[in-house]
Amino acid sequence: MRLTILGGGGFRVPLVYGALLTDRAEGRVTEVVLHDLDDGRLRAVARVLAEQATAVADAPRVTVTTDLDEALRGADFVFSAIRVGGLEGRAADERVALAQGVLGQETVGAGGIAYGLRTVPVAVDIARRVARLAPDAWVINFTNPAGLVTEAMSRHLGERVIGICDSPVGLGRRIARVLGAHPNEAWIDYVGLNHLGWVRGLRVAGRDQLPRLLADDDLLGSFEEGKLFGVDWLRSLGAIPNEYLHYYYFNREAVRAYQQAEKTRGAFLRDQQARFYANARHADISALDLWDRTRAEREATYMSENRQTAGAGERDADDLSGGYEKVALALMRAIARDERATLILNVRNRGTLSVLDTDAVIEVPCLVDANGAHPVAVDPLPDHATGLVCAVKAVEREVLAAAESGSRATAVKAFALHPLVDSVNVARRLVEGYTAVHPGLSYLA
Ligand code: G6P
Ligand code: MN
């Protein structure tokens, strides 16, 4: 079986390859094709993978290419993990927004809109090529903002594109752990959009255990979300929000912390990864060791400003490795081998949330088999959550419309309608600022 990874020179590719190396079963991936625009990055990552494969019998064969069509032909699965504009682009997304006093973050608020506007045209081009060159392939989208990008691609690939994120899994795992339940025996009632969802219940043997957690100060304050949001707020909500909702519920504090940070997240990662790719070339050092140290530092500093404003302290050792490669592998196995699984994924709504139309991509538990991902029925969200979900989905639709038409006015509308952008004038200045720094936005006329 052949797996093509777009963004194959990306920093997290060794996580995926490492997961593939643990898979010994019949029908596993035997061939990995890495595609990237940057040959140097491809070579650095290929060196890491070669070291990972040492002493592993029958490790998947790795080839690299900068030719997209060649990479797609013959693929059974395509992982799309691209970053349009690179980490320099991510840093600019943050900088321009923060200069206007609004949130600059990869997926949430103004920064996420800017990143979406740059990424959607490229993702659509990829989707069209997959439809033409590899019509039977399944596309698993890792590219952020994952919900929006998956929806853009689904207009060309239908249900053959599925978006993934490890945040809901991590959240479910943490809640199960504090409740003393095994994650595999727990049903996690989670729904929303990507980076905008809530756990409303966790059932074990048919009984909801979340009330027990919400009633217990010690348990509730003992894990990441409890520390981040505070026990009182979680109790008021009666649910545990995805960590990215910290940017909404504590927006003022998050914006201030990001403005005051020595480096924004994007700038930190840009510099960290520049060092990694420069040094991974040297033949006398282990590219794998270097990668591993760099990865550990990245994971330890994830959302550190948010944790600081909340006084949440260091990350829990158990939370350090997110596991998005595990979600991707579980999804691929379930489809390829008809190994039924339940996974929280980004798929078309198809009536799951009645307030959204059928094609809106949402994040929801799905039953997965050889026919793809089937969202399960869930209870409706409370009004406050429905309000946020509908507002953000409306913004995503404006982003998709702007990417299709090239209309600057539509791009302004996308920013202006976002709940975290507090003035139409700010939205206008954001479009000015972003088009001035991003070549990838030159299509906005
Ligand atoms: C979480 C999010 C991902 C994000 C990742 C890395 O897992 O769900 O969407 O890509 O963190 O974040 P970072 O800030 O390290 O790039
Ligand atoms: Mn994510």
XYZ file of C-alpha atoms in Angstrom, residues 9-419:
411
model
C 9.655 17.758 4.353
C 7.629 18.871 7.367
C 8.877 18.574 10.901
C 6.215 16.144 12.106
C 6.657 13.575 9.308
C 8.938 11.377 11.482
C 6.037 10.989 13.932
C 3.964 9.462 11.146
C 6.793 7.263 9.933
C 7.490 6.129 13.502
C 3.842 5.051 13.807
C 4.068 3.182 10.480
C 7.123 1.298 11.745
C 5.076 -0.161 14.592
C 2.496 -1.553 12.185
C 3.353 -5.160 11.317
C -0.064 -6.281 10.119
C -1.092 -7.547 6.716
C -2.020 -4.714 4.346
C 0.234 -2.189 6.037
C 1.888 0.710 4.229
C 4.920 -0.556 2.324
C 5.776 2.555 0.382
C 5.941 6.196 1.491
C 6.248 9.021 -1.022
C 7.266 12.364 0.438
C 6.372 15.429 -1.570
C 7.563 18.929 -0.752
C 8.421 22.107 -2.625
C 11.731 22.322 -0.765
C 14.301 19.695 -1.673
C 16.566 20.534 1.276
C 13.786 19.910 3.788
C 12.934 16.640 2.051
C 16.510 15.440 2.354
C 16.735 16.393 6.041
C 13.533 14.513 6.873
C 14.585 11.526 4.758
C 17.748 11.308 6.871
C 15.688 11.173 10.065
C 13.447 8.461 8.597
C 16.439 6.401 7.477
C 17.764 6.424 11.041
C 14.347 5.490 12.411
C 14.229 2.497 10.046
C 17.620 1.136 11.095
C 17.170 -2.364 12.459
C 13.493 -2.493 11.504
C 12.825 -5.354 9.111
C 10.600 -4.528 6.118
C 10.446 -0.822 6.956
C 8.295 1.071 4.431
C 10.395 2.207 1.494
C 10.758 6.001 1.300
C 11.044 8.036 -1.886
C 11.051 11.818 -2.230
C 9.886 14.093 -5.019
C 9.139 17.754 -5.713
C 6.680 16.830 -8.484
C 3.140 16.901 -7.107
C 1.424 14.933 -9.868
C 4.048 12.216 -9.709
C 3.541 12.027 -5.937
C -0.216 11.612 -6.308
C -0.350 8.991 -9.052
C -0.823 5.505 -7.617
C -1.408 6.728 -4.047
C -3.837 4.739 -1.886
C -3.776 7.346 0.879
C -2.698 10.957 0.793
C -1.794 12.798 3.985
C -1.979 16.514 3.350
C 0.199 18.363 5.842
C 1.259 21.480 3.994
C 2.072 24.918 5.379
C 1.507 27.620 2.794
C 3.926 30.485 3.458
C 5.932 28.388 5.908
C 6.505 29.299 9.539
C 7.563 32.771 8.470
C 3.986 33.112 7.206
C 2.645 31.875 10.535
C 4.739 34.440 12.394
C 3.415 37.182 10.103
C -0.169 36.011 10.708
C 0.411 36.510 14.419
C 2.299 39.807 14.153
C -0.204 41.624 11.942
C -3.147 40.655 14.159
C -1.421 41.482 17.442
C -0.436 44.897 16.087
C -4.176 45.547 15.661
C -4.874 44.377 19.209
C -6.601 41.155 18.167
C -5.590 37.511 18.465
C -2.857 36.272 16.172
C -2.955 32.488 16.304
C -2.550 29.775 13.691
C -6.163 28.617 13.697
C -8.272 30.960 15.839
C -9.428 34.511 15.083
C -7.709 36.858 12.645
C -4.545 34.758 12.326
C -6.565 31.680 11.422
C -8.524 33.610 8.804
C -5.327 34.902 7.194
C -3.859 31.411 7.189
C -7.093 30.023 5.742
C -7.188 32.630 2.982
C -3.661 31.640 1.938
C -4.181 27.918 2.238
C -7.609 27.297 0.682
C -6.592 28.020 -2.952
C -3.626 25.640 -2.640
C -5.701 22.938 -0.910
C -8.363 23.212 -3.618
C -5.733 22.773 -6.317
C -4.489 19.641 -4.543
C -8.034 18.296 -4.180
C -8.691 18.789 -7.894
C -5.488 16.966 -8.787
C -6.293 14.072 -6.453
C -9.762 13.797 -8.013
C -8.131 13.580 -11.445
C -4.971 11.535 -10.779
C -5.878 9.339 -7.819
C -9.695 9.226 -7.706
C -9.737 6.160 -5.452
C -7.332 7.590 -2.883
C -8.479 8.692 0.564
C -7.178 12.076 1.675
C -6.466 12.667 5.332
C -6.094 16.365 5.973
C -3.741 17.527 8.735
C -3.364 21.044 7.348
C -4.621 23.806 9.618
C -7.061 25.431 9.960
C -8.128 21.797 9.631
C -11.927 22.128 9.599
C -11.975 24.923 7.051
C -9.358 23.302 4.802
C -11.184 19.955 4.934
C -14.425 21.667 3.931
C -12.677 23.388 0.990
C -11.297 20.043 -0.200
C -14.595 18.198 0.355
C -16.206 20.361 -2.329
C -14.041 18.441 -4.800
C -13.507 15.124 -3.037
C -16.800 14.644 -1.195
C -16.469 12.240 1.701
C -13.076 10.949 0.515
C -11.368 13.701 2.476
C -11.353 13.498 6.261
C -9.769 16.058 8.574
C -7.921 15.113 11.740
C -6.773 16.801 14.922
C -5.390 15.342 18.110
C -6.858 17.921 20.508
C -10.201 16.148 21.118
C -8.458 12.800 21.616
C -6.027 14.322 24.083
C -8.908 15.978 25.935
C -10.908 12.746 26.113
C -7.841 10.848 27.285
C -7.156 13.365 30.071
C -10.746 13.273 31.322
C -10.816 9.481 31.238
C -7.536 9.368 33.152
C -8.679 11.598 36.014
C -11.896 9.604 36.234
C -9.934 6.366 36.396
C -11.551 5.046 33.212
C -9.782 3.356 30.340
C -9.993 5.580 27.227
C -11.002 2.572 25.114
C -14.019 1.745 27.268
C -15.253 5.341 27.492
C -17.683 6.996 25.089
C -16.725 10.626 24.679
C -19.600 12.922 23.858
C -17.728 15.649 21.988
C -18.960 17.938 19.220
C -18.262 21.296 17.577
C -15.939 22.620 14.909
C -12.193 21.946 14.810
C -10.553 23.716 17.787
C -14.061 24.791 18.881
C -15.733 21.850 20.572
C -16.905 20.678 23.986
C -16.966 17.397 25.893
C -20.465 17.239 27.366
C -20.240 13.756 28.804
C -18.037 10.702 29.217
C -19.931 7.467 29.540
C -18.589 4.253 30.977
C -20.876 1.210 30.996
C -23.727 3.487 29.957
C -23.327 5.958 32.825
C -22.169 9.537 32.425
C -19.129 10.141 34.627
C -18.732 13.848 33.862
C -21.031 15.031 36.709
C -18.685 13.253 39.132
C -15.737 15.180 37.693
C -17.570 18.520 37.707
C -18.556 18.051 41.346
C -15.034 17.362 42.578
C -12.693 20.378 42.998
C -9.577 18.269 43.324
C -10.234 16.110 40.275
C -11.364 19.067 38.196
C -8.314 21.162 39.016
C -5.897 18.311 38.412
C -5.625 18.280 34.614
C -4.743 20.655 31.788
C -8.214 22.054 31.000
C -9.084 22.389 34.682
C -5.972 24.489 35.227
C -6.429 26.465 32.028
C -10.108 27.391 32.448
C -10.446 27.174 36.235
C -12.872 24.901 38.068
C -15.571 27.564 38.510
C -15.839 28.286 34.814
C -15.939 24.586 33.889
C -18.712 24.082 36.418
C -20.634 27.053 34.994
C -20.330 25.602 31.506
C -21.202 22.091 32.645
C -18.804 20.838 29.983
C -15.078 20.681 29.278
C -14.087 22.869 26.335
C -11.326 22.141 23.849
C -8.149 23.949 24.965
C -8.436 26.312 21.969
C -11.565 27.824 23.541
C -9.185 29.491 25.979
C -8.641 32.037 23.195
C -12.363 32.864 23.313
C -13.184 32.672 27.009
C -9.990 34.461 28.094
C -9.343 36.424 24.939
C -8.115 39.637 26.529
C -5.561 37.837 28.667
C -4.410 35.649 25.769
C -3.954 38.624 23.429
C -1.993 40.534 26.055
C 0.232 37.542 26.824
C 0.915 37.009 23.122
C 1.720 40.695 22.654
C 4.132 40.643 25.560
C 5.811 37.356 24.676
C 9.438 37.572 23.664
C 8.532 35.622 20.534
C 5.171 34.541 19.216
C 4.651 30.790 18.763
C 5.173 31.011 15.004
C 8.390 33.014 15.400
C 9.679 30.580 18.022
C 8.989 27.578 15.779
C 10.372 29.364 12.717
C 13.712 29.932 14.456
C 13.762 26.527 16.123
C 13.092 24.690 12.868
C 15.520 26.824 10.862
C 18.217 25.585 13.253
C 17.035 21.996 12.921
C 17.026 21.957 9.101
C 20.405 23.718 8.922
C 22.039 21.272 11.341
C 20.329 18.083 10.147
C 22.477 18.314 7.012
C 25.743 17.623 8.816
C 26.818 14.058 8.192
C 28.623 13.779 11.540
C 25.543 14.231 13.728
C 22.489 12.057 14.215
C 19.557 13.737 12.459
C 17.209 11.586 14.549
C 18.667 12.728 17.894
C 18.530 16.330 16.789
C 14.935 15.926 15.638
C 13.956 14.269 18.887
C 15.440 17.032 21.048
C 13.794 19.698 18.894
C 10.438 17.902 19.107
C 10.637 17.606 22.899
C 11.276 21.347 23.226
C 8.358 22.110 20.902
C 5.969 19.940 22.880
C 7.041 21.315 26.246
C 6.368 24.903 25.152
C 2.977 24.262 23.481
C 0.432 26.935 24.548
C 2.848 28.143 27.216
C 1.524 31.733 27.196
C -2.025 30.525 27.786
C -0.862 28.359 30.641
C 1.060 31.285 32.095
C -1.937 33.648 32.129
C -3.951 30.949 33.897
C -1.135 30.083 36.317
C -1.409 26.518 35.054
C 2.292 25.651 35.357
C 4.166 23.130 33.228
C 2.506 20.578 30.976
C 1.842 17.151 32.394
C 4.413 14.600 31.193
C 1.559 12.369 29.981
C 0.238 15.145 27.729
C 3.483 15.833 25.934
C 3.093 13.625 22.935
C -0.157 14.643 21.286
C -0.587 11.536 19.205
C -1.991 12.946 15.991
C 0.013 10.363 14.069
C -1.857 7.686 16.031
C -5.201 9.162 15.001
C -4.061 9.233 11.371
C -2.820 5.656 11.456
C -5.958 4.374 13.218
C -8.090 6.117 10.600
C -6.072 4.740 7.701
C -6.168 1.203 9.117
C -9.904 1.342 9.753
C -10.543 2.323 6.138
C -7.921 0.134 4.471
C -8.662 -3.038 6.440
C -12.258 -2.447 7.435
C -11.139 -2.520 11.092
C -14.049 -0.704 12.642
C -13.082 2.146 14.935
C -14.637 5.174 16.632
C -12.648 8.361 16.124
C -13.353 12.065 16.531
C -12.902 13.475 13.023
C -13.658 16.431 10.791
C -16.344 15.333 8.359
C -19.442 16.650 6.635
C -22.294 17.320 9.027
C -25.028 15.351 7.197
C -27.670 16.417 9.689
C -25.658 15.765 12.859
C -25.945 19.353 14.082
C -29.333 20.549 12.846
C -28.305 24.223 12.996
C -25.714 23.680 10.233
C -26.287 22.588 6.654
C -25.414 19.125 5.441
C -22.051 20.017 3.801
C -20.641 21.985 6.736
C -17.561 20.191 8.075
C -17.815 19.621 11.822
C -15.743 17.728 14.401
C -17.639 14.792 15.846
C -17.235 11.129 16.848
C -17.458 8.930 13.764
C -17.727 5.240 13.125
C -15.067 4.361 10.567
C -14.989 1.375 8.246
C -13.986 0.605 4.661
C -16.715 2.964 3.484
C -15.237 5.934 5.297
C -16.247 7.968 8.339
C -19.865 8.099 9.474
C -20.747 10.773 12.044
C -22.830 9.529 14.961
C -25.946 11.221 16.277
C -25.233 13.692 19.081
C -27.347 15.860 21.376
C -27.681 19.477 20.295
C -25.262 22.014 21.737
C -26.457 24.579 24.282
C -27.275 28.035 22.844
C -23.982 29.711 23.810
C -22.009 27.007 21.986
C -24.374 26.947 19.013
C -23.904 30.708 18.745
C -20.121 30.408 18.543
C -20.208 27.450 16.150
C -22.619 29.215 13.771
C -20.683 32.484 13.893
C -17.363 30.796 13.143
C -18.858 28.589 10.420
C -20.266 31.756 8.785
C -16.752 33.235 8.866
C -15.331 30.055 7.285
C -17.904 30.304 4.509
C -16.798 33.895 3.797
C -13.182 32.695 3.645
C -14.161 30.002 1.130
C -16.134 32.564 -0.895
C -13.223 35.040 -0.867
C -10.787 32.321 -1.966
C -13.086 31.383 -4.831
C -13.961 34.881 -6.043
C -10.773 36.711 -5.105
C -12.957 39.427 -3.598
C -11.226 41.670 -1.083
C -14.570 42.901 0.238
C -15.500 39.298 1.057
C -12.181 38.854 2.857
C -12.936 41.987 4.920
C -16.357 40.507 5.701
C -14.746 37.274 6.931
C -12.538 39.142 9.420
C -15.291 41.580 10.456
C -17.811 38.832 11.271
C -15.424 36.934 13.536
C -16.441 37.137 17.218
